[in-house]
Short mmCIF file of N, CA and C in Angstrom, two decimals:
data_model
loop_
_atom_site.label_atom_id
_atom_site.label_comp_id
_atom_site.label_asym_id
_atom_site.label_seq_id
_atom_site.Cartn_x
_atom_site.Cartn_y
_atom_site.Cartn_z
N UNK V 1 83.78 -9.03 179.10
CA UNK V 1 83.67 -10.27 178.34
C UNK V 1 85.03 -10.95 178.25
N UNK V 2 86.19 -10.14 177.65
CA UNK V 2 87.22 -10.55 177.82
C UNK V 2 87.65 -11.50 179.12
N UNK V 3 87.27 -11.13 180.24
CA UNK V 3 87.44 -11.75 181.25
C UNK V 3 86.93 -12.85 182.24
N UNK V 4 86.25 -13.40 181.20
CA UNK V 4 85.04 -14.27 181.36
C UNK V 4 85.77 -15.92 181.10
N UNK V 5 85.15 -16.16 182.38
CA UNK V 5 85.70 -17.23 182.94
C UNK V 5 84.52 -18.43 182.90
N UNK V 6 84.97 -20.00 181.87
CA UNK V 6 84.07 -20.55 182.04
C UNK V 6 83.73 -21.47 183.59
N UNK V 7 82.57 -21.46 184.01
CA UNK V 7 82.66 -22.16 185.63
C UNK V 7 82.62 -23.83 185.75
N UNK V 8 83.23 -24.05 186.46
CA UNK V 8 83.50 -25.94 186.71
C UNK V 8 85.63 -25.98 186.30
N UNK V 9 85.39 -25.79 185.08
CA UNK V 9 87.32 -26.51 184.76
C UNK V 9 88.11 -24.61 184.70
N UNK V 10 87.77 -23.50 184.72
CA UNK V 10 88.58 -22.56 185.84
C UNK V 10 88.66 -22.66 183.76
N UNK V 11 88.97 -22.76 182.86
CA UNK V 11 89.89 -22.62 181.62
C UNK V 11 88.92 -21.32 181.23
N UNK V 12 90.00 -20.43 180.87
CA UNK V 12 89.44 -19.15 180.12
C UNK V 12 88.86 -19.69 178.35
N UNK V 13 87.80 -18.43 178.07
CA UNK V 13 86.84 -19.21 176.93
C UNK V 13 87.62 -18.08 176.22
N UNK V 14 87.39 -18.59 174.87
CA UNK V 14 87.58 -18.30 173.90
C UNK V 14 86.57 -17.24 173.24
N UNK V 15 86.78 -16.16 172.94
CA UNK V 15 86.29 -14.93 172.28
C UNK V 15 86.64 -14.50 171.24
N UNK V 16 85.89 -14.35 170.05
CA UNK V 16 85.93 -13.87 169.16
C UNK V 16 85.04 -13.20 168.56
N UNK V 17 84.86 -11.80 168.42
CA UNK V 17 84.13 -10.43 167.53
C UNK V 17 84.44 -10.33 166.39
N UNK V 18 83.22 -10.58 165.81
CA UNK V 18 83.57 -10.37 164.08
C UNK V 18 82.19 -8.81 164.00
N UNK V 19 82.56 -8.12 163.19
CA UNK V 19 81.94 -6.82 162.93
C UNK V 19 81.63 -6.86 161.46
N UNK V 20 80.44 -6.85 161.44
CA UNK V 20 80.30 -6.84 159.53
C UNK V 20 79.39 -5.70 159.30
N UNK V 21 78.90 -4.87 160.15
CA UNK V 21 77.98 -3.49 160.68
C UNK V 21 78.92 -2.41 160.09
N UNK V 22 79.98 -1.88 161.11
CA UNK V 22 80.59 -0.77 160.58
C UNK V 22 81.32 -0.56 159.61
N UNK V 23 82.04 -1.74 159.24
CA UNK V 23 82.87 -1.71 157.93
C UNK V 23 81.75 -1.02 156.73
N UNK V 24 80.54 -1.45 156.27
CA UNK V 24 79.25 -0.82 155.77
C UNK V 24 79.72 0.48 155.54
N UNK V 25 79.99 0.92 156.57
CA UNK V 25 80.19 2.41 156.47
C UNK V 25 81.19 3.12 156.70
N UNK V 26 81.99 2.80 155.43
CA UNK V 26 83.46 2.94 155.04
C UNK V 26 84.40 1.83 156.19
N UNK V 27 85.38 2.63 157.12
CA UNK V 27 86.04 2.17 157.94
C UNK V 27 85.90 2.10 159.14
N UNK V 28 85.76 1.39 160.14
CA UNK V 28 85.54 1.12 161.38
C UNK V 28 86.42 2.17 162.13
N UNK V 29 86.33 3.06 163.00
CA UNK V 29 87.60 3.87 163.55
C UNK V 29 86.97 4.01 165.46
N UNK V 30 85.67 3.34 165.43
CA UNK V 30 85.15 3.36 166.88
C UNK V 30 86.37 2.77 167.70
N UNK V 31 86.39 3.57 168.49
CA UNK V 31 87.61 2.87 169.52
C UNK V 31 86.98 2.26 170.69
N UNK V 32 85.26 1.76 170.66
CA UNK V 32 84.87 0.57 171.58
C UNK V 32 85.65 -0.69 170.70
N UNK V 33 85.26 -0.95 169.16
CA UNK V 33 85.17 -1.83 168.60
C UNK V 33 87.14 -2.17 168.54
N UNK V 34 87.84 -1.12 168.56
CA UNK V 34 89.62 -1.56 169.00
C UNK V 34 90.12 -2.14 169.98
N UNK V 35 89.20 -1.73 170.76
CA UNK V 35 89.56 -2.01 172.51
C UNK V 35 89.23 -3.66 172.64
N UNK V 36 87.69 -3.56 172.08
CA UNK V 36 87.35 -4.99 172.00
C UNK V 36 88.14 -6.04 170.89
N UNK V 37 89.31 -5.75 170.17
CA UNK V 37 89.53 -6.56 169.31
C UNK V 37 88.49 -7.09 168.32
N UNK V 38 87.52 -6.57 167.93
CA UNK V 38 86.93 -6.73 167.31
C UNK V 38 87.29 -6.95 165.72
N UNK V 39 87.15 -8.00 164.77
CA UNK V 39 87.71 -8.04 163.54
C UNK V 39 86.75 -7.41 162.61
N UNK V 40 87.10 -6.20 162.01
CA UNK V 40 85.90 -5.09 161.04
C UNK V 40 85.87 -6.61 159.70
N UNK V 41 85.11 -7.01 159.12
CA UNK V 41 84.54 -7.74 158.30
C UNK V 41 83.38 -7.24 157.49
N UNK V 42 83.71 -7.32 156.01
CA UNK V 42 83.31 -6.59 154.88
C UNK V 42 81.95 -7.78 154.96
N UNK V 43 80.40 -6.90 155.09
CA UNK V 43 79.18 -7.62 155.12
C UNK V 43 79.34 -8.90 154.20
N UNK V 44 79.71 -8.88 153.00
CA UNK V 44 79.83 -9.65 151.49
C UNK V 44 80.35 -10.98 152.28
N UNK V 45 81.43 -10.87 153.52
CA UNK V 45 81.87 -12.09 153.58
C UNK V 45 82.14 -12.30 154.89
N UNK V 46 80.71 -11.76 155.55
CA UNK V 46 80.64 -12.13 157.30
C UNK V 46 79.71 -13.29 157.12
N UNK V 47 79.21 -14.01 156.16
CA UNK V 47 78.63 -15.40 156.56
C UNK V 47 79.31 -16.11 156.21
N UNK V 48 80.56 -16.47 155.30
CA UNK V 48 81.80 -17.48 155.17
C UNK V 48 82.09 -17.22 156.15
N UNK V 49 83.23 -16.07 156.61
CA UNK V 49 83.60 -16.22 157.53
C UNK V 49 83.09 -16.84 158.77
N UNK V 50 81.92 -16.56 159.32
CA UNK V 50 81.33 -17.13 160.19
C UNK V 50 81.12 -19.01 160.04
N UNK V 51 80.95 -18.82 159.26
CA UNK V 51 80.61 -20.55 158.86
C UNK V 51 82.24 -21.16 158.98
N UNK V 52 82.96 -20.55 158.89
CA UNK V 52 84.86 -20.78 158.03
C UNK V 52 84.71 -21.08 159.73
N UNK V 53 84.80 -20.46 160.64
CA UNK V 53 84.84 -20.17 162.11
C UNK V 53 84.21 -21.52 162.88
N UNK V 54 83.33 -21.81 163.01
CA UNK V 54 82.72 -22.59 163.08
C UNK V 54 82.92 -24.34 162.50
N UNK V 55 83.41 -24.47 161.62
CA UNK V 55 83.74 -25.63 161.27
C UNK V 55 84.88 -25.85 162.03
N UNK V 56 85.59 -24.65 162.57
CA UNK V 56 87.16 -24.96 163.74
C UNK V 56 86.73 -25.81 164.63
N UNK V 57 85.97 -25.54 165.11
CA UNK V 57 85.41 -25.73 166.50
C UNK V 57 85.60 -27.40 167.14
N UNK V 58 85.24 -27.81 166.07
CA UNK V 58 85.65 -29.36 167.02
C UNK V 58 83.65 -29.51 167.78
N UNK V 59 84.38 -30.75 168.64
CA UNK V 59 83.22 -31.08 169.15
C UNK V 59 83.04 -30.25 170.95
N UNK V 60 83.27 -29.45 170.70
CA UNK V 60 83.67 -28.31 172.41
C UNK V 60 81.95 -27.72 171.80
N UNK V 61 81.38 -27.43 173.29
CA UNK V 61 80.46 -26.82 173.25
C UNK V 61 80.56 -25.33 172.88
N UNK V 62 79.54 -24.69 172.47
CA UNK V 62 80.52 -23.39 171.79
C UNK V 62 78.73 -22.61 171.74
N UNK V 63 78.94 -21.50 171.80
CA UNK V 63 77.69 -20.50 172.07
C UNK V 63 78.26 -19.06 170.67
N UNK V 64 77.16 -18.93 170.01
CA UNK V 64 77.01 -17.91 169.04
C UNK V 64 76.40 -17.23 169.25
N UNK V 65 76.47 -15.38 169.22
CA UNK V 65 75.39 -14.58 169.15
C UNK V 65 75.84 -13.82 167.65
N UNK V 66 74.32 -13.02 167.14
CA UNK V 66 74.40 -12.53 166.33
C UNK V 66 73.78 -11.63 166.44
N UNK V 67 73.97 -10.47 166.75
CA UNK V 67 73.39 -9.45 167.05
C UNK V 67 72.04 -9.03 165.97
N UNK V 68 72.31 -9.05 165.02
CA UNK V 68 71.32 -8.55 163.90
C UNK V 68 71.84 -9.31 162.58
N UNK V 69 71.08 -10.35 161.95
CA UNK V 69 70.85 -10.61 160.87
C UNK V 69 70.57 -9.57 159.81
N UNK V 70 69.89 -8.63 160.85
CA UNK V 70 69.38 -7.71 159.70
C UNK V 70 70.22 -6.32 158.99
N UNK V 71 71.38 -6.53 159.76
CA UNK V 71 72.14 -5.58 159.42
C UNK V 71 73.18 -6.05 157.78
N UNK V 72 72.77 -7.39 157.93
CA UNK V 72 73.30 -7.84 156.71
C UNK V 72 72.61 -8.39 155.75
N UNK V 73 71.17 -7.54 155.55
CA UNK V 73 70.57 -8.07 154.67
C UNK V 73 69.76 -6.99 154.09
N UNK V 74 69.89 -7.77 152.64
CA UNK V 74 69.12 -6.61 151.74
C UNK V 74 67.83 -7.31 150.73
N UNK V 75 67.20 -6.74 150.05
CA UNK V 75 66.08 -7.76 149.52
C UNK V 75 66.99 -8.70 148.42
N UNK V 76 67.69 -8.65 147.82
CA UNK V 76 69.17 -9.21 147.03
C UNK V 76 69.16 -10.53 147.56
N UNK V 77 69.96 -10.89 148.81
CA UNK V 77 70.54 -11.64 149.74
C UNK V 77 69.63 -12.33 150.47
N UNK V 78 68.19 -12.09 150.84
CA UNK V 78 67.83 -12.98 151.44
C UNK V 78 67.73 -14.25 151.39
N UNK V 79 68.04 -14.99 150.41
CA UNK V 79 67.35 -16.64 149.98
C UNK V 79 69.34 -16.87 150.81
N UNK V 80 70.10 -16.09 150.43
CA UNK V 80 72.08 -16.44 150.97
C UNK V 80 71.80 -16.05 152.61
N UNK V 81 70.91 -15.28 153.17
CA UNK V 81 70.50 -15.69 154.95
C UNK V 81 70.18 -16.66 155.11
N UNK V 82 68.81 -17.42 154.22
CA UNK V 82 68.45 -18.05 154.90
C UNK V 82 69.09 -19.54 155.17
N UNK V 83 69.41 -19.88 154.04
CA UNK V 83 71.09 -20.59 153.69
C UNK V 83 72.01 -20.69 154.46
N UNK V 84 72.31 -19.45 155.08
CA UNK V 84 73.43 -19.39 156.18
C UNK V 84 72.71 -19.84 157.49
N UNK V 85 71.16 -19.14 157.60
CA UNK V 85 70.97 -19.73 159.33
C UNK V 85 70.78 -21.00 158.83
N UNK V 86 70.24 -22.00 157.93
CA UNK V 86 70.05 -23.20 157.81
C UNK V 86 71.37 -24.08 158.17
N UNK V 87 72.26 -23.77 157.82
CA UNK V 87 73.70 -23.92 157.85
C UNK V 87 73.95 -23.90 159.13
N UNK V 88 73.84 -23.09 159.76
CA UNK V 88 74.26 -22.02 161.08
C UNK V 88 73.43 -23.31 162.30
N UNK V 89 71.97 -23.97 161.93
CA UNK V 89 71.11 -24.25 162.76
C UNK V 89 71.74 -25.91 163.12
N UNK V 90 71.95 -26.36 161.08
CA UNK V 90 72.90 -27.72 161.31
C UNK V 90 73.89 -28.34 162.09
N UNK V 91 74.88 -27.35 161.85
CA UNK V 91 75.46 -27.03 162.51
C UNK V 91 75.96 -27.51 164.33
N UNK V 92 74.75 -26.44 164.83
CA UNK V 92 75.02 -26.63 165.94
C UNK V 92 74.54 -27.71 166.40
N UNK V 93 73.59 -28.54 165.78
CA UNK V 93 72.77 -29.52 166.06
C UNK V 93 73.74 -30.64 166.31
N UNK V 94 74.44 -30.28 165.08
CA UNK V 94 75.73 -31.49 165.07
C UNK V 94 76.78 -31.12 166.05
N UNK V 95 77.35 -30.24 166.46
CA UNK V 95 78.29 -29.54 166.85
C UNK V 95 77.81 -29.55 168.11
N UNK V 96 76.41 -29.57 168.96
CA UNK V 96 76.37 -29.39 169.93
C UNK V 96 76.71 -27.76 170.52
N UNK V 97 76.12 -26.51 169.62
CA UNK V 97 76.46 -25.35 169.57
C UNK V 97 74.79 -25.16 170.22
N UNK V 98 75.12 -23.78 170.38
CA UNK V 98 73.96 -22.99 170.75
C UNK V 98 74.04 -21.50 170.01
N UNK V 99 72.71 -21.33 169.41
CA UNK V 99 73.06 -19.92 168.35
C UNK V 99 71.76 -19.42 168.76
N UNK V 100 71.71 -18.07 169.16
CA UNK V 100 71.10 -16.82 169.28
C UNK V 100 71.08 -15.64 168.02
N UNK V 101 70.37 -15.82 167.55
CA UNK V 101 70.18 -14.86 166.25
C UNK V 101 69.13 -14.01 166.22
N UNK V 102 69.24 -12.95 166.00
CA UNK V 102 68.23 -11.70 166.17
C UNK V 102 67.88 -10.97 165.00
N UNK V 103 66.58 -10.50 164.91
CA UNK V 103 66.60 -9.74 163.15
C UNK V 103 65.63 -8.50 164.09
N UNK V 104 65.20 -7.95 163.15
CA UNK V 104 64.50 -6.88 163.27
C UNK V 104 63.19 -6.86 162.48
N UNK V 105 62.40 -6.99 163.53
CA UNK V 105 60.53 -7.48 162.96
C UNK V 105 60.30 -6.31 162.24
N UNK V 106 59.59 -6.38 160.54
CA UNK V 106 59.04 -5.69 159.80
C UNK V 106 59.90 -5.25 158.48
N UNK V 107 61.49 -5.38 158.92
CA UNK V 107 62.35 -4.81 158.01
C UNK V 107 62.88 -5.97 157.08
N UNK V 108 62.02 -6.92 156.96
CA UNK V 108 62.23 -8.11 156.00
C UNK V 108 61.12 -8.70 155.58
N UNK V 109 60.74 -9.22 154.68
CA UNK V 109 59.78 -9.80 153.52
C UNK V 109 59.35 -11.09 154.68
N UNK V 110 57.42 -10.91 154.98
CA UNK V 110 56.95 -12.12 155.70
C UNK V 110 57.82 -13.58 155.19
N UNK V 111 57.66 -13.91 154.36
CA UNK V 111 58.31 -15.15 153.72
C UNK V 111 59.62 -15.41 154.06
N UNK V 112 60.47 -13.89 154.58
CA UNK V 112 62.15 -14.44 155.17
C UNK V 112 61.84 -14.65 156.29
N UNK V 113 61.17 -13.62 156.94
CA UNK V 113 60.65 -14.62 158.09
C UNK V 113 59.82 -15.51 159.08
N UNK V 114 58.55 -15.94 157.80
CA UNK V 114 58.51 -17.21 158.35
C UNK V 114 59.28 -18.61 158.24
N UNK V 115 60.29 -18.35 157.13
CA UNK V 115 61.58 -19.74 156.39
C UNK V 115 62.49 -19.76 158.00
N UNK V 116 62.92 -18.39 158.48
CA UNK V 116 63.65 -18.17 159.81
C UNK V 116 62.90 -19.01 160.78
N UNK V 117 61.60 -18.74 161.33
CA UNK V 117 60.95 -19.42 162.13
C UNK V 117 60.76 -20.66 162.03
N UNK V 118 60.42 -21.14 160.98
CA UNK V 118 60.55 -23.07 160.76
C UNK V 118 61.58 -23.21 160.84
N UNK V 119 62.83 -23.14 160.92
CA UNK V 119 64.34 -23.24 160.90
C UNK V 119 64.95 -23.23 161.97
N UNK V 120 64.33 -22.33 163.27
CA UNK V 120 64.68 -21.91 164.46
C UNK V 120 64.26 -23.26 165.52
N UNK V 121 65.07 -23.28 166.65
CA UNK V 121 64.66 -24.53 167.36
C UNK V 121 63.75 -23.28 168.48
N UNK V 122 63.86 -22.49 168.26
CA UNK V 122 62.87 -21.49 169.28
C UNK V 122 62.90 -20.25 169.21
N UNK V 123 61.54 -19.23 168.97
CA UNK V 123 61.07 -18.25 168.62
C UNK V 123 60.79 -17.53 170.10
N UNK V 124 61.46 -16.19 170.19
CA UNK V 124 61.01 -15.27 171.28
C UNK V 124 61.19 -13.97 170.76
N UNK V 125 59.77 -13.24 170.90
CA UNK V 125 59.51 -11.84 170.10
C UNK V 125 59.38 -10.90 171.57
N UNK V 126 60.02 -9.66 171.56
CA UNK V 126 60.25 -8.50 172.17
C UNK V 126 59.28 -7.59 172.06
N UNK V 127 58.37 -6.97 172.50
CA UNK V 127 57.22 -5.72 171.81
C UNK V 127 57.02 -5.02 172.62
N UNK V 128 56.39 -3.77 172.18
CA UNK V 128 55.45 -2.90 173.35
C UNK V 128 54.09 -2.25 172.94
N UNK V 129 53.73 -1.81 173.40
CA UNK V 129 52.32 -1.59 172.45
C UNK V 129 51.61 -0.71 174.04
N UNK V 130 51.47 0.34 173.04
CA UNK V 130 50.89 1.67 174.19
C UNK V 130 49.28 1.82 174.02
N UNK V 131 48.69 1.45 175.45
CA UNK V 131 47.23 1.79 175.42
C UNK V 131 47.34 2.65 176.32
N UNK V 132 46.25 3.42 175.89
CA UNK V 132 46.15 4.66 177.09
C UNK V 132 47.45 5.72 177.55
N UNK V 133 47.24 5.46 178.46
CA UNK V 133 48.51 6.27 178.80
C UNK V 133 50.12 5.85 179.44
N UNK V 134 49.63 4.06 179.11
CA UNK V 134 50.79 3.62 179.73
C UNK V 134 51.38 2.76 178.29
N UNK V 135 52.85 1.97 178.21
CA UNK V 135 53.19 1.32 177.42
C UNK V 135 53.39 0.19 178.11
N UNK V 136 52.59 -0.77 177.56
CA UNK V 136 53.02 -2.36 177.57
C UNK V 136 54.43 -3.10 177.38
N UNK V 137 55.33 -3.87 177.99
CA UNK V 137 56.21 -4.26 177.50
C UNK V 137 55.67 -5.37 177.29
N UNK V 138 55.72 -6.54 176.14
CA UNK V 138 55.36 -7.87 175.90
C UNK V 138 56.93 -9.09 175.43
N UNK V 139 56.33 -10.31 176.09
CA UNK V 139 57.67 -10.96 175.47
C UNK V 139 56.63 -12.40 174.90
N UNK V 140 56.71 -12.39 173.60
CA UNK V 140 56.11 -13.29 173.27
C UNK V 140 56.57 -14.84 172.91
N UNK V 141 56.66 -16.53 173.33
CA UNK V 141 57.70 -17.03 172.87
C UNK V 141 56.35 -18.04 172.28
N UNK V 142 57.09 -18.32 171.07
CA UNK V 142 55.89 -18.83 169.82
C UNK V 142 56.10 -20.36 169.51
N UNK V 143 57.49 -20.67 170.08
CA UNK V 143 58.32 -21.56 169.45
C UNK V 143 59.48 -22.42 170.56
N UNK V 144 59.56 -23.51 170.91
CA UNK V 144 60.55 -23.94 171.60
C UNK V 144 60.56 -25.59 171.35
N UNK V 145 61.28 -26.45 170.89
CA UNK V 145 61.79 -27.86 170.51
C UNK V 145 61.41 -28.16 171.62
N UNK V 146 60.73 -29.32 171.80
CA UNK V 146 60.69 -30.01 172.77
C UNK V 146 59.83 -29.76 173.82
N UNK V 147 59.06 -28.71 174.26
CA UNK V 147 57.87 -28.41 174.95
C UNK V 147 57.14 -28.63 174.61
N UNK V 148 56.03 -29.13 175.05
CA UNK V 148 54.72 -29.34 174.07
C UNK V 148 53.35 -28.19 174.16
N UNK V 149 53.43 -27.50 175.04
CA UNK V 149 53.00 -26.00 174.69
C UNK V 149 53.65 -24.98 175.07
N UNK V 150 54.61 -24.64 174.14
CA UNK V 150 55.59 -23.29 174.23
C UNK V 150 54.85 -21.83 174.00
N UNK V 151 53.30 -21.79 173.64
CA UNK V 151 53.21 -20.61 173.27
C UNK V 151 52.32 -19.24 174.64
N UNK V 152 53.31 -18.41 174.88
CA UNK V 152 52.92 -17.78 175.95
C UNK V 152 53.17 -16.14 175.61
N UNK V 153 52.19 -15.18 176.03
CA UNK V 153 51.87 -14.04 175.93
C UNK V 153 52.25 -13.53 177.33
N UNK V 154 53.61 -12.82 177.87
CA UNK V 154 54.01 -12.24 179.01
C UNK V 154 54.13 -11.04 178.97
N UNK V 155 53.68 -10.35 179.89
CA UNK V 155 53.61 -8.63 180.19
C UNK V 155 55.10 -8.76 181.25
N UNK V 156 55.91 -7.86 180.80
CA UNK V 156 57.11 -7.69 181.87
C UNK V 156 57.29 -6.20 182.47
N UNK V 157 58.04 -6.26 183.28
CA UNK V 157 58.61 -4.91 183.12
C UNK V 157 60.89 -5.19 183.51
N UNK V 158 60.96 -3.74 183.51
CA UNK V 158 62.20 -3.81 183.87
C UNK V 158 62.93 -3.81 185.35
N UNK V 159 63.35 -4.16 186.42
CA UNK V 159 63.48 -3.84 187.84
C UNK V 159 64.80 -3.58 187.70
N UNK V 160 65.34 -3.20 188.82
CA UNK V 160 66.72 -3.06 189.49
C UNK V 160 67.12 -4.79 189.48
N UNK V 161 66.46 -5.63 189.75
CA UNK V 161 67.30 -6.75 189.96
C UNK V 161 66.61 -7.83 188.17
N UNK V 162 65.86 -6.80 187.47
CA UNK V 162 66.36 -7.47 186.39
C UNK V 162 64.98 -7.76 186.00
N UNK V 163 64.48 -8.98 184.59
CA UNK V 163 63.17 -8.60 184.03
C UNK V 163 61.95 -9.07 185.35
N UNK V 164 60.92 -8.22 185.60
CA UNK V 164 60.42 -8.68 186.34
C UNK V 164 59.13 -9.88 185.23
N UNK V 165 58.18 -10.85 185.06
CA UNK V 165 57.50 -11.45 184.33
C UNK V 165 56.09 -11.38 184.91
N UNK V 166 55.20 -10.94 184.25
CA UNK V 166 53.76 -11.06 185.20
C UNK V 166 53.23 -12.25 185.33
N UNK V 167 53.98 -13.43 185.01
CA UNK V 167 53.48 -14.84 184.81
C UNK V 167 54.91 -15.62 185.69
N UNK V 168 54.55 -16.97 186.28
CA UNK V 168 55.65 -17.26 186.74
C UNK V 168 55.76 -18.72 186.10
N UNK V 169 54.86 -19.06 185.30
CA UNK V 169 55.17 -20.03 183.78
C UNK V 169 56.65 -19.77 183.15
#
């Protein structure tokens, strides 16, 4: 990642790891997360920060991932998530950002996430579901701005050269 080069103007991108996961659990001492420069960030104040981050930015196109929402949330805090992706969604709208945010289906109250899904400019769910003797992989996308029928039920699998899709929709 470090070495990641944006393509067309050759200018190296800008990287920044914020960690609000391991700090949780006491002190960060993983030496992936050193190597990567990663900044350990106390959960309480990885959505300022993130938001603090983000207002830098200027009008440069700029890409967010978030690995897990759900690692920073407790039944306490949810109404201060949803706040933040609302924030987070503005944002890029204005900013011309792109944000990837991920939670973990079941480990949050229906109501956090259906507020997430009206909020989202596009919904894509991950599953598997075992009949018989084989397991299904499913990729479900429920949700996308601007399509006028986004909703599709795909069986995948995994290949050597990457997801294969049983649909070519």
């Amino acid at each position: 990642i470090k070495s990641y080069i944006l393509r067309g103007n050759e200018e190296k991108a800008q990287l920044t790891l914020y960690d609000g996961y391991a700090p949780s659990f006491a002190q960060a001492k993983s030496v992936k997360l050193r190597e990567a420069s990663a900044l350990p960030i106390h959960p309480s104040q990885a959505l300022t920060a993130a938001l603090g981050a983000l207002q830098g930015v200027g009008g440069k196109p700029y890409r967010v991932v978030i690995e897990t929402l759900s690692s920073l949330a407790r039944p306490e805090n949810e109404r201060e998530l949803v706040e933040f992706f609302r924030n987070l969604v503005f944002m890029g709208q204005e900013l011309n950002g792109l944000h990837l945010v991920s939670i973990v289906k079941g480990l949050h109250s229906p109501a956090f996430e259906t507020q997430l899904r009206h909020l989202a400019g596009g919904v894509i769910e991950f599953g598997a579901e075992r009949k018989g003797f084989g397991i299904y992989n499913y990729l479900v996308v429920s949700k996308l701005l601007n399509v006028k029928d986004p909703t599709r039920i795909l069986l995948w699998k995994e290949t050597e050269k990457g997801l294969w899709l049983e649909s070519t929709k």
